[in-house]
Amino acid sequence: MYDLVVVGAGPAGSRLARGFAAAGHDVVVFEQGDVGTPLACSGHVSTDIWEFVPDDARERLFQNEITGARFHTGGPGSAASHFYKNEAVSNVIDRVELDRTLAALAVDAGAELREGHTVVDLTEFRDHVVVTVRGPDGTRTHRTRLVAGCDGPNSRVRTAVGLPEPGELLHGVLGFDDEPDDEAFVDVHLTVPRFFAWRIPRGDAGVEYGLATTPGEDVNERFERFTRGYGVETDRRCSGLIPIGPPERVTTGRVFLVGDAAGHNKPFTGGGILYGMTAADCAVATVDPADPSTLDAYEERWRAELAAEIQLGHLVRAAYSFPEGLQRAGMALFEGEIGVHMDRPTTLFSREQLRALLSR
Ligand SMILES: Cc1cc2nc3c(=O)[nH]c(=O)nc-3n(C[C@H](O)[C@H](O)[C@H](O)COP(=O)(O)OP(=O)(O)OC[C@H]3O[C@@H](n4cnc5c(N)ncnc54)[C@H](O)[C@@H]3O)c2cc1C
């Protein structure tokens, strides 16, 4: 009997596995593919990321430093409002390498990692959970005290135990141009229904173009038009889903969700790497596999940590759908130096933001 089965070795699953294994619990992580692949993420994160990896990982992961963003209400070449800090706002990192680094940390802490193993079903009993896993040697069942569904936006764990889905799943697409670019500004284009298109300079790794929008929109056709506007041909195209939540509940008697599976994402950017790992830390701090009632404390802790930010993030996102004139007026009002933290919209009301506004 395991103490904890973790389903999925993305950032949330590996961070969680590391924490529980370090606390002396018997942990196995089942990952359906190879850790880190296929890529479907920009790896654009706040500098808080460096608190989650060892110092020597920085050299492998770091691609570019970003100090600001140009917001356009039109497409490529249109006028933009500039928002910036006089220091790094965020970093662009190698997302595949991030996942590998985090998984290695989990293994070093004592977790067992099984790649090429897909969790196909699970059944909860009063005192344990049975997890069915398909691997290279066939299909096996495993008994565990708890299961953590860290299996991404289309979570099979979530469906198997009947937990609610996040309110919305956006469809994101990315493509790359190999021309090196170490500019310090990203471009954001509010030209896509209910979300945006972006251009991210990734240093020697080239430039990434992407967009996300509501399902039903022709994402690929919009992406083609967007990159044509920039006059580039991209390759290594990839796509993925972005959950916008969170759902009302992410725990059952012995199962809990973390990361994209739980809608631990910023509604105004879709970013979920840091929210997922923060929620994983909340679980490590509160959940005892020998006492499943502690899952209630996890539900409370992650909401205390993230719910206000997510709520405010919904309001920021609502502005993407304002009429263009209103968007322009709003941006003109706030344009310039900013004091906000990119993961914490509540800092819109911080002393730093006030100081930045008054210093203009
Ligand atoms: C186009 C796009 C761009 C993005 N850009 C950013 C960004 O710049 N910054 C940011 O912070 N976030 C970004 N995100 C979001 C980010 O990718 C996710 O929030 C993050 O990956 C969530 O981590 P996770 O560990 O919860 O899930 P995932 O990273 O999705 O990991 C889930 C893992 O579970 C595995 N799995 C799934 N089902 C099973 C199963 N049944 N059995 C075993 N294993 C399974 C998968 O193979 C996967 O490895 C982006 C997303 C998209 C789609």
Coordinates of N, CA and C and ligand atoms in Angstrom, one line a residue, residues 7-13 30-34 36-37 40-45 95 99 117-120 150-153 156 172-174 198 200 208 211 238-242 258-261 264-266 269-274 276, ligand 1:
V7 N -0.7 11.3 -9.9 CA -0.9 11.0 -11.3 C -0.5 12.3 -12.1
G8 N 0.6 12.1 -12.8 CA 1.1 13.2 -13.7 C 2.4 13.8 -13.1
A9 N 3.5 13.9 -13.9 CA 4.7 14.5 -13.4 C 5.0 15.8 -14.1
G10 N 4.0 16.7 -14.1 CA 4.2 18.1 -14.5 C 4.7 18.8 -13.2
P11 N 4.8 20.2 -13.3 CA 5.3 20.9 -12.1 C 4.5 20.6 -10.8
A12 N 3.2 20.5 -10.9 CA 2.4 20.3 -9.7 C 2.7 19.0 -9.1
G13 N 2.7 17.9 -10.0 CA 2.9 16.5 -9.5 C 4.3 16.3 -8.9
F30 N 3.0 8.3 -11.4 CA 2.7 7.7 -12.7 C 2.6 8.8 -13.7
E31 N 3.5 8.7 -14.7 CA 3.5 9.7 -15.8 C 3.2 9.0 -17.1
Q32 N 2.2 9.4 -17.9 CA 1.9 8.6 -19.1 C 2.9 8.7 -20.2
G33 N 3.6 9.8 -20.2 CA 4.6 10.0 -21.3 C 6.0 10.0 -20.7
D34 N 6.9 10.8 -21.4 CA 8.2 11.1 -20.8 C 8.1 12.5 -20.2
G36 N 8.1 16.1 -19.2 CA 8.4 17.4 -19.9 C 7.9 17.4 -21.4
T37 N 7.5 16.3 -21.9 CA 7.1 16.3 -23.3 C 5.7 15.7 -23.4
A40 N 3.8 22.2 -24.3 CA 2.6 23.0 -24.7 C 2.6 24.2 -23.7
C41 N 3.6 24.9 -23.7 CA 3.7 26.0 -22.6 C 4.8 27.0 -23.0
S42 N 4.5 28.3 -22.7 CA 5.5 29.3 -23.0 C 6.7 29.3 -22.0
G43 N 6.5 28.8 -20.8 CA 7.5 28.9 -19.8 C 7.8 30.4 -19.5
H44 N 6.8 31.2 -19.4 CA 7.0 32.7 -19.1 C 6.5 32.8 -17.7
V45 N 7.4 33.0 -16.7 CA 7.0 33.0 -15.3 C 7.6 34.1 -14.5
R95 N 10.8 25.2 -20.5 CA 9.8 24.5 -19.8 C 10.1 23.0 -19.7
D99 N 10.5 20.8 -16.1 CA 9.8 19.6 -15.6 C 10.8 18.5 -15.3
H117 N 3.5 5.2 -17.9 CA 2.5 4.5 -17.2 C 1.2 5.5 -17.1
T118 N 0.1 5.0 -17.7 CA -1.1 5.8 -17.7 C -2.1 5.3 -16.7
V119 N -2.6 6.2 -15.9 CA -3.6 5.8 -14.9 C -4.9 5.8 -15.7
V120 N -5.6 4.6 -15.8 CA -6.8 4.5 -16.6 C -8.1 4.5 -15.8
C150 N -2.8 15.2 -10.5 CA -2.0 16.3 -11.1 C -1.8 16.1 -12.6
D151 N -2.9 15.6 -13.2 CA -2.9 15.2 -14.5 C -3.4 16.2 -15.6
G152 N -3.3 17.4 -15.2 CA -3.5 18.5 -16.2 C -4.9 18.8 -16.5
P153 N -5.2 19.7 -17.5 CA -6.5 20.3 -17.7 C -7.6 19.3 -18.0
R156 N -8.1 12.9 -15.9 CA -8.9 11.7 -15.9 C -9.3 11.4 -14.4
G172 N -5.0 26.9 -26.5 CA -3.8 27.7 -26.8 C -3.0 27.1 -27.9
V173 N -2.3 27.9 -28.7 CA -1.4 27.4 -29.7 C -0.1 28.2 -29.8
L174 N 1.0 27.5 -30.0 CA 2.3 28.1 -30.0 C 3.1 27.8 -31.3
W198 N 0.2 36.6 -28.4 CA 1.5 37.1 -27.8 C 2.7 36.8 -28.7
I200 N 6.8 36.4 -27.6 CA 7.8 36.4 -26.5 C 9.2 36.1 -27.0
E208 N 8.9 33.2 -29.7 CA 7.7 32.4 -29.7 C 6.5 33.3 -30.0
L211 N -1.2 32.2 -29.2 CA -2.5 32.8 -28.9 C -3.4 31.7 -28.2
C238 N 2.7 23.7 -31.5 CA 2.1 22.8 -30.5 C 0.9 23.5 -29.9
S239 N 0.0 22.7 -29.3 CA -1.2 23.3 -28.7 C -1.6 22.6 -27.4
G240 N -2.4 23.3 -26.6 CA -2.8 22.7 -25.4 C -4.0 23.4 -24.8
L241 N -4.6 22.9 -23.7 CA -5.7 23.5 -23.1 C -5.3 24.3 -21.9
I242 N -6.1 25.4 -21.6 CA -5.8 26.2 -20.4 C -7.1 26.2 -19.6
V258 N -4.5 18.9 -7.9 CA -3.6 20.0 -7.8 C -3.2 20.5 -9.2
G259 N -2.9 21.8 -9.4 CA -2.4 22.3 -10.7 C -3.6 22.5 -11.6
D260 N -3.3 22.3 -12.9 CA -4.3 22.5 -14.0 C -5.6 21.7 -13.7
A261 N -5.4 20.5 -13.2 CA -6.5 19.6 -12.9 C -7.5 20.3 -12.0
H264 N -5.9 25.7 -11.0 CA -5.0 26.6 -10.3 C -4.2 27.4 -11.4
N265 N -4.9 28.3 -12.0 CA -4.3 29.1 -13.1 C -4.7 30.5 -12.9
K266 N -3.9 31.4 -13.6 CA -4.3 32.8 -13.6 C -5.3 33.1 -14.7
T269 N -3.9 35.2 -17.7 CA -2.8 34.8 -18.6 C -2.8 33.3 -18.9
G270 N -3.5 32.6 -18.1 CA -3.5 31.1 -18.2 C -2.4 30.5 -17.5
G271 N -1.4 31.3 -17.0 CA -0.2 30.7 -16.4 C -0.6 29.9 -15.2
G272 N 0.0 28.7 -15.1 CA -0.4 27.8 -14.0 C 0.8 27.2 -13.3
I273 N 2.0 27.4 -13.8 CA 3.2 26.7 -13.2 C 3.4 27.1 -11.8
L274 N 3.4 28.4 -11.4 CA 3.6 28.8 -10.1 C 2.4 28.6 -9.2
G276 N 0.2 26.2 -9.5 CA 0.2 24.7 -9.3 C 1.2 24.3 -8.2
Ligands
LIG1 C1 -0.2 27.4 -25.0 C2 0.0 27.4 -23.5 C3 1.0 28.3 -23.0 C4 1.2 28.4 -21.6 N1 2.1 29.2 -21.1 C5 2.3 29.3 -19.8 C6 3.3 30.2 -19.3 O1 4.0 30.9 -20.0 N2 3.5 30.3 -17.9 C7 2.8 29.5 -17.1 O2 2.9 29.6 -15.8 N3 1.9 28.6 -17.6 C8 1.6 28.5 -18.9 N4 0.7 27.6 -19.4 C9 0.0 26.8 -18.4 C10 0.9 25.7 -17.9 O3 1.4 24.9 -19.0 C11 0.2 24.8 -16.9 O4 -0.5 25.6 -16.0 C12 1.1 23.8 -16.2 O5 1.7 22.9 -17.1 C13 0.3 23.0 -15.2 O6 1.1 22.1 -14.6 P1 0.4 20.7 -14.1 O7 1.6 20.0 -13.4 O8 -0.8 21.0 -13.3 O9 -0.1 20.0 -15.4 P2 0.7 19.5 -16.6 O10 2.0 20.3 -16.8 O11 -0.3 19.4 -17.7 O12 1.2 18.0 -16.3 C14 0.3 17.0 -16.2 C15 1.0 15.7 -16.5 O13 0.1 14.6 -16.3 C16 0.4 13.6 -17.3 N5 -0.9 12.8 -17.4 C17 -2.1 13.2 -17.9 N6 -3.0 12.2 -17.8 C18 -2.4 11.2 -17.2 C19 -2.8 9.9 -16.8 N7 -4.0 9.5 -17.0 N8 -1.8 9.0 -16.3 C20 -0.5 9.4 -16.1 N9 -0.1 10.7 -16.4 C21 -1.0 11.5 -16.9 C22 0.7 14.4 -18.5 O14 1.4 13.6 -19.4 C23 1.5 15.5 -17.9 O15 2.9 15.3 -17.9 C24 0.5 27.5 -20.7 C25 -0.4 26.6 -21.3 C26 -0.7 26.5 -22.6 C27 -1.6 25.5 -23.2

